[in-house]
Every structure is written in C-alpha cells, then in structure tokens.
C-alpha cells in the first residue's frame, strides 16, 4: 500500500497535453493547502507527441529530491505507460483508461483503476481538459478543499473567457467526483500531514531562483539567445523587465549576446547572459574579452548533455571543466554551483556583486534538473541582501588600469566624471590604450591575477551536512546535493557526512584540511569523467577512488544513490 | 568647441604614411568639435584592424573590443545609457566579414549609433588578403587566381533592411565626407557611413586615383526617402555613386522602443533596484 506521509505522483503523456500546466497548478495548490511539495519534469525535444513526465512528491516533511518510486501513476496513453515502465511496481496505483493502456491479452499485474479521462474531458468541454480532470482526481485523493482549487484556477485563467474558466472548473469537478468513487482504502491511505506555515512559503523552481537572484543583485540588462534549458531566465527577466527596470534583448547569436552585455556593464549597467553548453562555446571569445577589459560579467550556464547538440532537454554536469578553462589566455574567474533553490537565489545575487567588485566573469553553473525542479521553501531573507556600488566618478587624469595593491583598479563609466574610460581587447597601458610594451604586459598579467588572493579569501567553503568530524565524506556539487542528502538520511550512518560544494572555483584554503581529515572520500557527479574529482586532483593532488557517476541524461534518483552509496559506505 | 579637446597628444599612430585613415581621423575630430560633443559623453567602439585603432588616437571614452563585435557592444552601451553619443567605427573586414551577422541584426534593431566603416577593399593589418568588398578578379597572396566571390554591397543590404540612414562617401572629398558624417551622427537611429579609402601599402588597384575616377556624387535631385531609387542607385557598379542614399525617418530607435524608457528617460545605469518591491513580488 501507499506510504502515508510521502506520496509520489507521476503524470506522463505526449507533449502538448497540458502536463506542464497541470504540474504548475498542482504544485501551487498542494503548497497552498499546507503540504510540502516537490516536482520535477523530464521531457523530449519536441512540441507535440512523444512522452513527457512530471514527478510530484507530496509530503508531511520537507522533500527536495527526485525518487524513482511511483505511488500513483497517471499515464495519458499507452506510450506513457511504456515510458515509465521500469518505475512501476506492484504497489503503483495506475489511474487511466485501461483499454487504451494495455491490450486485453497482455499479461500484466498492473493495478489499474479504470477512468476514462478522455470521456470526462469531453463532458467538461473538450479533450484538452483531460489534464484538469487529473488535477481534480489528485486533489480529491489528497483531500483538498475544492474552493482552494477553484480560486487558484480562476486566478490563473483570469484573462481567458468565462466559458473557458467554467469548463476548467467542470473538468476539476468531474475529477473530484470520479476520484471519490474509487476504492476507499486507497484514499484513506494517502494522508500526508499539513503544516500551516507552508502556506506562507514560496513555491519556485531553479530557473526562477536564479532569475530572482539576478534581480536582487541589481541586474538591469540581459541579452541572450534562447537555448534549452537556460531560456527560462531570459523569459523571466523579459516578463518582469518593466517592473524591475531591466532591458531584456534576444540577440542574433550568443556572440552578440555576450558582447552587448559587456557593453552594458562598461556603460554602468549590471548585465548577464543565460545559455547552455553550445551557446557558451560561442561565448568563450567574449568571456576572454571580459577578462582582458576587466569588465564584470555574470554568466548563467545551464548544463545539458553534450557533446554538440547532445540531449537538448535533459540534464548533466558535463561542462564543469569547460567552464573552468573556457576562453583563450589566462585569467581569473569565479564558478558557483548552486544545488538548492536558496543557493540559486543568494549566489546569483552575490555573483553580480563579486563580478563588480573584482571586475571578473562570474559563472553560475546549473543544469536542466535544477532549472526545472520546484519545491516549497521559506521566503528569501532580504535583511542581508546588499548591492554595493563599486563604480567611481572619474577625474581628469583617470586611468582605467591604474596599478593598485590588490589588483583592482577603480572602475569608472563613461559620462560620470571628467575622465575618459578607455578599455581595449589588446594588451593595454594604465590608460587603457593599446601597447606592446612588454614590461607593462607583465605588470598587467600580474595585476589581473593579483585579484585571486582576495577571491580565494572570500570563496565560499563547502558545506558539511551531517556529523562534522565524519570518517566518510560524500562529495558533491550543484544539483545532486538534495538526492545525496536524502539518500544519506535513509542510510543513517553516523560516521558519514555530505560535503557540498556550491563554489568550485576558486576553492577556499579550508578545503584541503576538511578533505584530509576524512578517512574515506566518495564523489557523486552527473558526468562520465568525474570532473570535480579531476579539479581536486589537480589542485590538491588528492585521489578519490570511489566515484559514483551517471551520464544517461538524467540525474540520480534517491533510491539509485542510496543503493550505490550503501555499497561503498557500508 | 576647439577640436584640440579631442587631441591625445601622445598617440603613437600605427598607420602608414598616406593612409586614408588620417583623413577620416582629422575630419571626424573637426565635426565632433563643430557639433560640440563633449569627449566625456562620446564613446568610440571598434573591433580589430588598422581602422579599428582610430579610437586610440582620439581623446574620448573607448571600447576597443573584439574583431567583428563592435556593433553588439555599441548597442549594449547605448541601451544602458542613451545619453551617450556612440560611434562604432572599424574597417570593411571587421564590420562586413567577421561581424556580418551583427551588421544585419544591428540594422534591424536600430540603436541610435553611427556606424563608420573604412572601406579600402582589402585586409591591411594581415598584409593584403581579400576583404568582403574586394572586387572580383582582385589578386592577392591568398586569392591567387583572383577573388571569386561576389563583392559584398553594404548599401543595398542596409537599404533592403530599411536602415535608418545609409550613406557612402570617400576620403577624396573631405568636405562632403564631413558633411555626411555630421548628418549621420545627428540621425536618431542606426546610421551607416561607408567610406572609400585607399590602402597605400597593399591595394595597388583601388588607389586614391582609382577612387577619384570611379566615383561620383549623387545629384541633389536624388530623393533619399524613396527606397527603390535608393536601392537602384546603390546597385550601380559602373561608376560608384557617393552621398546619402537612403533615410527612413519613420523609425523609432531601439532604445526608444524599450519598455524601460517609455515613461522614464533616466538611463538604467542611474537607477537602483527596488529590493522591497522584489521581496513583495516573490512572496506573492
């Protein structure tokens, strides 16, 4: 039977059937009702057809990670059933049109509750309402107050015709009715506890966390070229552009995007680009330019599996070493790898300030899984949010690249003061003008690297989650953190802790002592070559023999990690 | 304003004696002074090449970026602070070759910037290869049997894309060149000024004399608001016309069309994010 306090619901069907809308509605109303909610989706690179799925967890306790387990599956067609077949167990409750899902003669032991979604949808006003029938079914199973569902649906469809709103409501009602006629035991057994304070929390996904962090960091310019899975950040900032004074421009290509953004920073704006692997490859020339000009820059790089076009809509952590080494020439940079929504927000906000302070590129490395995953979190704490102004008013003798103790030359902007702000992609003198004076060249290289001292001092240390003095450390970075955390929680072994890196470059000096203290190191990465382990090897000459890797285009599930971790820990 | 405000004094100019760049350099400083543009409010943006070095020899704000990428950078600058005067200036290889895609889309985008292109029909800094505007049959150390490709016609491309202002001039007639540059800077949108200029070191075909003999100025009766006439004149190859080919006075500039500048003209660089507003927004 279904576990009582943590239910996993999977909705699967062809693209274009409103799965995304159903997901958005369900996560919002479940949260409003006071449940902890997690949702993530996996989808194909197509507009219609195929099989896409969303996995939603509803729980009494906070949950933030993907599980394989499916307590309730709602497949919209037989292909959908096939798509998630490996996750079906004898305990999975399948709700759908039995005839459509399995052939009569087919030998199966699926627990299917026959519900004709199409018929009900047609009854409500058309086949397109099947997704809303599903919303009604699930809402009833979770004992949700109908008025809460109504008001949310009315709110999101407020700009549509009245008839459309009422047909959606009809579909939900039919879902409720159908569900209430299903086996009673089933309903009794799925009752996560509600928590009042969750209603006050926010429900966002990774793309929104990064976007909101950008606004909080004073971002007022974004130029990018659409590329899955990075586009949601461009979309968010474009849609909120008027509200928050942001210029959002879709550039002709990634090369234009990064050069526009550098132009904007040069003039005094705070800009960012959002892209994925292939687009970032085109941007590397501009990344190198940012370094030479010492013009700040924030890059959001949402990873997907490569090489080349790879798996456009899927997830991987395969671009870490690329991000670290991208760009011709030698120059410092910062790479953040947020794994939680909180870090997505706070680190993006911080990225703008660090880029501005050190006049360097700051990269925020996420991935499709992170971008598309939702869960409820307490509203962000703004009390510590500060945007420092680093620009100076120039005087008549202003020199853009004046030598200073820490390598940071005061940055002026054109039109603010009596000086001239001269920046050049060629090696340049203190004024910014082109030079081939090789003595100055050496000084400029030293000056650019000089900034590394403070950058290392300010680097964020890895977070130890679990017993501080553990013998075994499970190392991870970025979006795998929540799966590792939950898996370790299940293993419940008091000598093992998680070491989560949210900044992978530069690494702070505390890193090595933490790693050396442990007797056993295990690394978890969503790539084929353990790229972060390679960084640790290069930097600290440290070997990590136990590597848990996956590179099939999905991230780890909690169950998969638990199994693999048990093997190496116990 | 005296043109000396644009003098750097110490510039070590990298151009060959007799280069057409000198004429453009001098003329530009003169009209900037005549137009009373403060050096502090002027940003010169360029890419790579001999022409792209011009910002280094003028006292003003400079963004000397990457090869081919002057236009996007100039767009970013103008958008972030529309109060600045932005000139993107480089050579034919930089703007039409490496930066070809940006050339097309910057015209479509129409930021209020002036795009000055030194067109000498050759690559000078890399020592004499064909440029996008080199004429067919032109022999170089790389195009050993002569250029095969159709020459790129920046004027017809710009007119086809409804550019706000399209002109061509040459260093042969300095006064007309200055007059056209002035109009281009005054035009409130993307303005292209293609300037014919000899490369004295590498182009032995398209010389000062050649430009003088192969060009003529459009008659006063030419109506630059007639797109089809403009296109026809810009397509001429027998003798190459000079002057203002096309003006599209109905266009709004890119920055004027942006939502952030609809009610408030304050440049975004002078605005601060309202964190309380964001906090409220996120909670909702």
Coordinates of N, CA and C in Angstrom, one line a residue, chain A residues 207-374:
Chain A
X207 N 15.0 27.9 -12.2 CA 15.1 29.0 -13.1 C 14.6 30.3 -12.5
X208 N 13.5 30.2 -11.7 CA 13.0 31.3 -11.0 C 14.0 31.8 -9.9
X209 N 14.6 30.8 -9.2 CA 15.5 31.2 -8.1 C 16.7 32.0 -8.7
X210 N 17.2 31.6 -9.8 CA 18.3 32.3 -10.5 C 17.9 33.7 -10.9
X211 N 16.7 33.7 -11.6 CA 16.2 35.0 -12.1 C 15.9 36.0 -11.0
X212 N 15.3 35.5 -9.9 CA 15.0 36.4 -8.8 C 16.3 36.9 -8.1
X213 N 17.3 36.0 -8.1 CA 18.6 36.3 -7.5 C 19.3 37.4 -8.4
X214 N 19.1 37.3 -9.7 CA 19.6 38.3 -10.6 C 19.0 39.7 -10.3
X215 N 17.7 39.7 -10.2 CA 17.0 41.0 -9.9 C 17.5 41.5 -8.6
X216 N 17.6 40.6 -7.6 CA 18.1 41.1 -6.3 C 19.6 41.6 -6.4
X217 N 20.3 41.1 -7.3 CA 21.7 41.5 -7.5 C 21.8 42.8 -8.3
X218 N 20.7 43.4 -8.7 CA 20.7 44.6 -9.4 C 20.8 44.5 -10.9
X219 N 20.6 43.2 -11.4 CA 20.7 43.0 -12.8 C 19.7 43.9 -13.5
X220 N 20.1 44.7 -14.5 CA 19.2 45.5 -15.3 C 19.4 45.4 -16.8
X221 N 20.2 44.3 -17.1 CA 20.4 44.1 -18.6 C 20.6 42.6 -18.8
X222 N 19.9 42.0 -19.7 CA 20.2 40.7 -20.1 C 20.1 40.6 -21.6
X223 N 21.1 40.0 -22.3 CA 21.0 39.7 -23.7 C 21.3 38.3 -23.9
X224 N 20.5 37.5 -24.5 CA 20.8 36.1 -24.7 C 20.1 35.5 -25.9
X225 N 20.5 34.3 -26.3 CA 19.9 33.6 -27.4 C 19.2 32.4 -26.8
X226 N 17.9 32.1 -27.2 CA 17.2 31.0 -26.5 C 17.9 29.7 -26.7
X227 N 18.1 29.0 -25.6 CA 18.7 27.7 -25.6 C 18.2 26.9 -24.4
X228 N 17.6 25.8 -24.6 CA 17.1 24.9 -23.5 C 18.4 24.4 -22.8
X229 N 18.5 24.3 -21.5 CA 17.4 24.6 -20.6 C 17.6 26.0 -19.9
X230 N 18.3 26.9 -20.6 CA 18.7 28.2 -19.9 C 17.6 29.3 -20.1
X231 N 16.7 29.0 -21.0 CA 15.8 30.1 -21.5 C 14.9 30.7 -20.5
X232 N 14.5 29.9 -19.5 CA 13.6 30.5 -18.5 C 14.1 31.7 -17.8
X233 N 15.3 31.8 -17.7 CA 15.9 33.0 -17.0 C 15.7 34.3 -17.9
X234 N 15.9 34.1 -19.2 CA 15.7 35.2 -20.1 C 14.2 35.6 -20.1
X235 N 13.4 34.6 -20.2 CA 11.9 34.8 -20.2 C 11.4 35.5 -18.9
X236 N 11.9 35.1 -17.8 CA 11.5 35.7 -16.5 C 11.9 37.2 -16.5
X237 N 13.2 37.5 -16.9 CA 13.6 38.9 -16.8 C 13.0 39.7 -17.9
X238 N 12.6 39.1 -19.0 CA 11.9 39.9 -20.0 C 10.5 40.2 -19.5
X239 N 9.9 39.2 -18.9 CA 8.5 39.5 -18.4 C 8.4 40.5 -17.3
X240 N 9.5 40.5 -16.5 CA 9.5 41.4 -15.3 C 10.3 42.6 -15.6
X241 N 10.7 42.8 -16.9 CA 11.6 43.9 -17.2 C 11.0 45.3 -16.9
X242 N 9.8 45.5 -17.1 CA 9.2 46.8 -16.9 C 9.1 47.0 -15.3
X243 N 8.7 46.0 -14.6 CA 8.6 46.1 -13.2 C 9.9 46.5 -12.5
X244 N 11.0 45.8 -13.0 CA 12.3 46.0 -12.3 C 13.3 46.7 -13.1
X245 N 12.9 47.5 -14.1 CA 13.9 48.3 -14.9 C 15.0 47.4 -15.5
X246 N 14.5 46.4 -16.2 CA 15.5 45.5 -16.9 C 15.4 45.5 -18.4
X247 N 16.5 45.8 -19.1 CA 16.4 45.6 -20.6 C 16.7 44.1 -20.9
X248 N 15.8 43.5 -21.6 CA 16.0 42.1 -22.0 C 15.9 42.0 -23.5
X249 N 17.0 41.6 -24.1 CA 17.1 41.5 -25.5 C 17.5 40.1 -26.0
X250 N 16.7 39.7 -27.0 CA 17.1 38.4 -27.6 C 18.1 38.7 -28.7
X251 N 19.3 38.3 -28.6 CA 20.3 38.7 -29.5 C 20.3 37.7 -30.7
X252 N 21.0 38.1 -31.8 CA 21.0 37.3 -33.0 C 21.8 36.0 -32.8
X253 N 22.7 36.0 -31.9 CA 23.5 34.8 -31.6 C 24.2 35.1 -30.2
X254 N 24.8 34.0 -29.7 CA 25.4 34.2 -28.4 C 26.6 35.1 -28.3
X255 N 27.2 35.2 -29.5 CA 28.4 36.1 -29.6 C 27.9 37.6 -29.4
X256 N 26.8 37.9 -30.1 CA 26.2 39.3 -29.9 C 25.8 39.4 -28.5
X257 N 25.1 38.4 -27.9 CA 24.6 38.5 -26.5 C 25.7 38.9 -25.5
X258 N 26.8 38.2 -25.6 CA 27.9 38.5 -24.6 C 28.5 39.8 -24.8
X259 N 28.7 40.2 -26.1 CA 29.3 41.5 -26.4 C 28.4 42.7 -26.0
X260 N 27.1 42.5 -26.2 CA 26.1 43.5 -25.8 C 26.2 43.7 -24.3
X261 N 26.2 42.5 -23.6 CA 26.2 42.6 -22.1 C 27.5 43.2 -21.6
X262 N 28.6 43.0 -22.3 CA 29.8 43.6 -21.9 C 29.7 45.1 -22.1
X263 N 29.1 45.5 -23.2 CA 28.9 46.9 -23.5 C 28.1 47.6 -22.4
X264 N 27.0 46.9 -22.0 CA 26.1 47.4 -20.9 C 26.9 47.6 -19.6
X265 N 27.7 46.6 -19.2 CA 28.5 46.7 -18.0 C 29.4 47.9 -18.1
X266 N 30.1 48.0 -19.2 CA 31.1 49.0 -19.4 C 30.4 50.4 -19.2
X267 N 29.1 50.5 -19.7 CA 28.4 51.8 -19.6 C 27.9 52.0 -18.2
X268 N 27.9 51.0 -17.3 CA 27.5 51.1 -15.9 C 26.3 50.3 -15.5
X269 N 25.8 49.4 -16.4 CA 24.7 48.6 -16.1 C 25.2 47.3 -15.4
X270 N 24.3 46.5 -14.9 CA 24.7 45.2 -14.4 C 24.0 44.1 -15.3
X271 N 24.8 43.4 -16.0 CA 24.2 42.6 -17.1 C 24.5 41.1 -16.9
X272 N 23.7 40.3 -17.5 CA 24.0 38.8 -17.5 C 23.7 38.2 -18.8
X273 N 24.2 37.0 -19.1 CA 23.8 36.2 -20.2 C 23.4 34.9 -19.6
X274 N 22.4 34.2 -20.3 CA 22.0 32.9 -19.8 C 22.1 32.0 -21.1
X275 N 22.7 30.8 -20.9 CA 23.0 30.0 -22.0 C 23.2 28.5 -21.6
X276 N 23.4 27.7 -22.6 CA 23.8 26.3 -22.3 C 25.0 26.0 -23.1
X277 N 25.5 24.8 -23.0 CA 26.8 24.4 -23.5 C 27.2 25.0 -24.9
X278 N 26.4 24.7 -25.9 CA 26.8 25.1 -27.2 C 26.8 26.6 -27.4
X279 N 25.9 27.3 -26.7 CA 25.8 28.7 -26.7 C 27.0 29.3 -26.0
X280 N 27.4 28.6 -24.9 CA 28.5 29.1 -24.1 C 29.8 28.9 -24.9
X281 N 29.9 27.9 -25.7 CA 31.0 27.7 -26.6 C 31.2 28.9 -27.5
X282 N 30.1 29.4 -28.0 CA 30.2 30.6 -28.8 C 30.6 31.8 -28.0
X283 N 30.3 31.8 -26.8 CA 30.6 33.0 -25.9 C 32.0 33.0 -25.4
X284 N 32.8 32.0 -25.6 CA 34.1 31.9 -25.0 C 35.0 33.1 -25.4
X285 N 34.8 33.5 -26.7 CA 35.6 34.6 -27.1 C 35.3 35.9 -26.3
X286 N 34.0 36.1 -26.0 CA 33.6 37.2 -25.2 C 34.0 37.1 -23.8
X287 N 34.0 35.9 -23.3 CA 34.4 35.6 -21.9 C 35.9 36.1 -21.8
X288 N 36.7 35.7 -22.7 CA 38.1 36.2 -22.7 C 38.2 37.7 -22.8
X289 N 37.3 38.3 -23.6 CA 37.3 39.8 -23.7 C 37.0 40.4 -22.3
X290 N 36.0 39.8 -21.6 CA 35.6 40.3 -20.3 C 36.9 40.4 -19.4
X291 N 37.6 39.3 -19.5 CA 38.8 39.2 -18.7 C 39.9 40.3 -19.0
X292 N 40.1 40.5 -20.3 CA 41.1 41.5 -20.8 C 40.6 42.9 -20.4
X293 N 39.3 43.2 -20.7 CA 38.8 44.5 -20.4 C 38.7 44.7 -18.9
X294 N 38.7 43.6 -18.1 CA 38.3 43.7 -16.7 C 37.0 44.4 -16.5
X295 N 36.1 44.0 -17.4 CA 34.7 44.4 -17.3 C 33.9 43.3 -16.7
X296 N 33.2 43.6 -15.6 CA 32.4 42.5 -14.9 C 31.5 41.8 -15.9
X297 N 31.1 40.6 -15.5 CA 30.2 39.8 -16.3 C 29.6 38.7 -15.5
X298 N 28.3 38.4 -15.6 CA 27.7 37.3 -15.0 C 27.1 36.4 -16.1
X299 N 27.5 35.1 -16.0 CA 27.1 34.1 -17.0 C 26.3 33.0 -16.3
X300 N 25.1 32.8 -16.7 CA 24.4 31.6 -16.2 C 24.5 30.5 -17.2
X301 N 25.1 29.4 -16.9 CA 25.3 28.3 -17.8 C 24.5 27.1 -17.3
X302 N 23.4 26.9 -17.9 CA 22.5 25.7 -17.5 C 22.9 24.5 -18.4
X303 N 23.5 23.6 -17.7 CA 24.1 22.4 -18.5 C 23.1 21.4 -19.0
X304 N 23.4 20.8 -20.1 CA 22.7 19.7 -20.7 C 23.7 18.8 -21.3
X305 N 23.3 17.5 -21.6 CA 24.3 16.6 -22.0 C 24.8 17.0 -23.4
X306 N 26.1 17.0 -23.6 CA 26.8 17.1 -24.9 C 27.5 15.9 -25.2
X307 N 28.4 15.8 -26.1 CA 28.9 17.0 -26.9 C 27.9 17.4 -28.0
X308 N 28.2 18.5 -28.6 CA 27.3 19.1 -29.6 C 25.9 19.3 -29.1
X309 N 24.9 19.0 -29.9 CA 23.5 19.2 -29.5 C 23.1 18.2 -28.4
X310 N 23.8 17.1 -28.4 CA 23.5 16.2 -27.3 C 22.1 15.8 -27.0
X311 N 21.7 15.9 -25.8 CA 20.3 15.7 -25.4 C 19.7 17.0 -25.0
X312 N 19.1 17.8 -25.9 CA 18.8 19.2 -25.6 C 18.0 19.4 -24.4
X313 N 17.1 18.5 -24.0 CA 16.1 18.8 -22.9 C 16.5 18.1 -21.6
X314 N 17.7 17.4 -21.6 CA 18.0 16.6 -20.5 C 19.1 17.2 -19.7
X315 N 19.5 16.4 -18.7 CA 20.4 17.0 -17.7 C 21.8 16.3 -17.5
X316 N 22.8 17.1 -17.2 CA 24.1 16.6 -17.0 C 25.0 17.6 -16.3
X317 N 26.1 17.2 -15.6 CA 27.0 18.1 -15.1 C 28.3 18.0 -15.9
X318 N 28.2 18.1 -17.2 CA 29.4 17.8 -18.0 C 30.2 19.0 -18.5
X319 N 29.8 20.2 -18.0 CA 30.6 21.4 -18.5 C 31.4 22.0 -17.5
X320 N 31.7 21.3 -16.4 CA 32.4 22.0 -15.3 C 33.9 22.4 -15.8
X321 N 34.6 21.4 -16.3 CA 35.9 21.7 -16.8 C 36.0 22.7 -17.9
X322 N 34.9 22.6 -18.8 CA 34.8 23.6 -19.9 C 34.7 25.0 -19.3
X323 N 33.8 25.1 -18.3 CA 33.5 26.4 -17.7 C 34.8 26.9 -17.1
X324 N 35.6 26.0 -16.5 CA 36.8 26.4 -15.8 C 37.9 26.9 -16.7
X325 N 37.9 26.2 -17.9 CA 39.0 26.5 -18.8 C 38.6 27.3 -20.0
X326 N 37.3 27.7 -20.2 CA 36.9 28.3 -21.4 C 37.5 29.7 -21.5
X327 N 37.8 30.1 -22.8 CA 38.4 31.4 -23.1 C 39.9 31.3 -23.3
X328 N 40.3 32.0 -24.4 CA 41.8 31.9 -24.7 C 42.5 32.9 -23.7
X329 N 43.7 32.5 -23.4 CA 44.5 33.3 -22.5 C 44.3 32.8 -21.0
X330 N 45.0 33.4 -20.1 CA 44.9 33.0 -18.7 C 44.3 34.2 -17.9
X331 N 43.3 33.8 -17.1 CA 42.6 34.9 -16.4 C 41.8 34.3 -15.2
X332 N 41.6 35.0 -14.2 CA 40.8 34.5 -13.1 C 39.3 34.6 -13.3
X333 N 38.6 33.7 -12.6 CA 37.1 33.7 -12.7 C 36.6 33.1 -11.4
X334 N 35.3 33.2 -11.2 CA 34.6 32.5 -10.1 C 33.5 31.6 -10.7
X335 N 33.4 30.4 -10.1 CA 32.4 29.5 -10.6 C 31.5 29.1 -9.4
X336 N 30.3 29.4 -9.4 CA 29.3 29.0 -8.4 C 28.5 27.8 -8.9
X337 N 28.2 26.8 -8.1 CA 27.4 25.7 -8.5 C 26.3 25.5 -7.5
X338 N 25.2 26.3 -7.5 CA 24.1 26.2 -6.6 C 23.4 24.8 -6.8
X339 N 23.1 24.2 -5.7 CA 22.4 22.9 -5.7 C 21.0 23.0 -5.1
X340 N 20.8 24.1 -4.3 CA 19.4 24.3 -3.7 C 18.9 25.6 -4.3
X341 N 17.5 25.7 -4.1 CA 16.9 26.9 -4.6 C 17.4 28.2 -3.9
X342 N 17.7 28.0 -2.6 CA 18.2 29.1 -1.8 C 19.5 29.6 -2.4
X343 N 20.4 28.6 -2.6 CA 21.7 28.9 -3.2 C 21.6 29.5 -4.6
X344 N 20.6 29.0 -5.4 CA 20.3 29.6 -6.7 C 20.1 31.1 -6.6
X345 N 19.3 31.5 -5.6 CA 18.9 32.9 -5.4 C 20.1 33.7 -4.8
X346 N 20.6 33.2 -3.6 CA 21.6 34.0 -2.9 C 22.9 34.1 -3.7
X347 N 23.3 33.0 -4.4 CA 24.6 33.0 -5.1 C 24.5 33.9 -6.4
X348 N 23.3 33.9 -7.0 CA 23.2 34.7 -8.2 C 23.3 36.2 -7.8
X349 N 22.6 36.5 -6.7 CA 22.7 37.9 -6.2 C 24.1 38.3 -5.9
X350 N 24.8 37.3 -5.3 CA 26.2 37.6 -4.9 C 27.1 37.7 -6.1
X351 N 26.8 36.9 -7.2 CA 27.6 36.9 -8.4 C 27.7 38.3 -9.0
X352 N 26.6 39.0 -8.9 CA 26.7 40.4 -9.5 C 27.6 41.3 -8.7
X353 N 27.6 41.1 -7.4 CA 28.5 41.9 -6.6 C 29.9 41.5 -6.6
X354 N 30.2 40.2 -6.8 CA 31.6 39.8 -6.9 C 32.1 40.2 -8.3
X355 N 31.3 40.0 -9.3 CA 31.8 40.4 -10.6 C 32.1 41.9 -10.6
X356 N 31.3 42.7 -10.0 CA 31.5 44.1 -10.0 C 32.7 44.5 -9.1
X357 N 32.9 43.8 -8.0 CA 34.0 44.1 -7.1 C 35.3 43.7 -7.7
X358 N 35.4 42.5 -8.2 CA 36.7 42.0 -8.8 C 36.9 42.3 -10.3
X359 N 35.8 42.8 -10.9 CA 35.9 43.1 -12.4 C 36.3 41.8 -13.1
X360 N 35.6 40.8 -12.9 CA 35.9 39.5 -13.5 C 34.6 38.8 -13.9
X361 N 34.7 37.8 -14.8 CA 33.5 37.0 -15.1 C 33.1 36.0 -13.9
X362 N 31.9 36.0 -13.6 CA 31.4 35.0 -12.6 C 30.4 34.1 -13.2
X363 N 30.6 32.8 -13.1 CA 29.8 31.8 -13.8 C 28.9 31.2 -12.8
X364 N 27.6 31.0 -13.1 CA 26.7 30.3 -12.3 C 26.3 29.0 -13.1
X365 N 26.8 27.9 -12.5 CA 26.6 26.6 -13.3 C 25.4 25.9 -12.7
X366 N 24.4 25.7 -13.5 CA 23.2 24.9 -13.1 C 23.0 23.8 -14.1
X367 N 21.9 23.2 -14.1 CA 21.6 22.2 -15.2 C 20.1 22.1 -15.3
X368 N 19.6 21.3 -16.3 CA 18.2 21.2 -16.6 C 17.4 20.7 -15.4
X369 N 18.0 19.7 -14.6 CA 17.3 19.2 -13.5 C 17.0 20.3 -12.5
X370 N 18.0 21.1 -12.2 CA 17.9 22.2 -11.2 C 16.9 23.2 -11.7
X371 N 17.0 23.6 -13.0 CA 16.2 24.7 -13.5 C 14.7 24.3 -13.5
X372 N 14.4 23.0 -13.7 CA 13.0 22.6 -13.9 C 12.4 22.0 -12.6
X373 N 13.2 22.0 -11.5 CA 12.6 21.4 -10.3 C 12.1 22.4 -9.3
X374 N 10.9 22.1 -8.8 CA 10.2 23.0 -7.9 C 10.2 22.4 -6.5

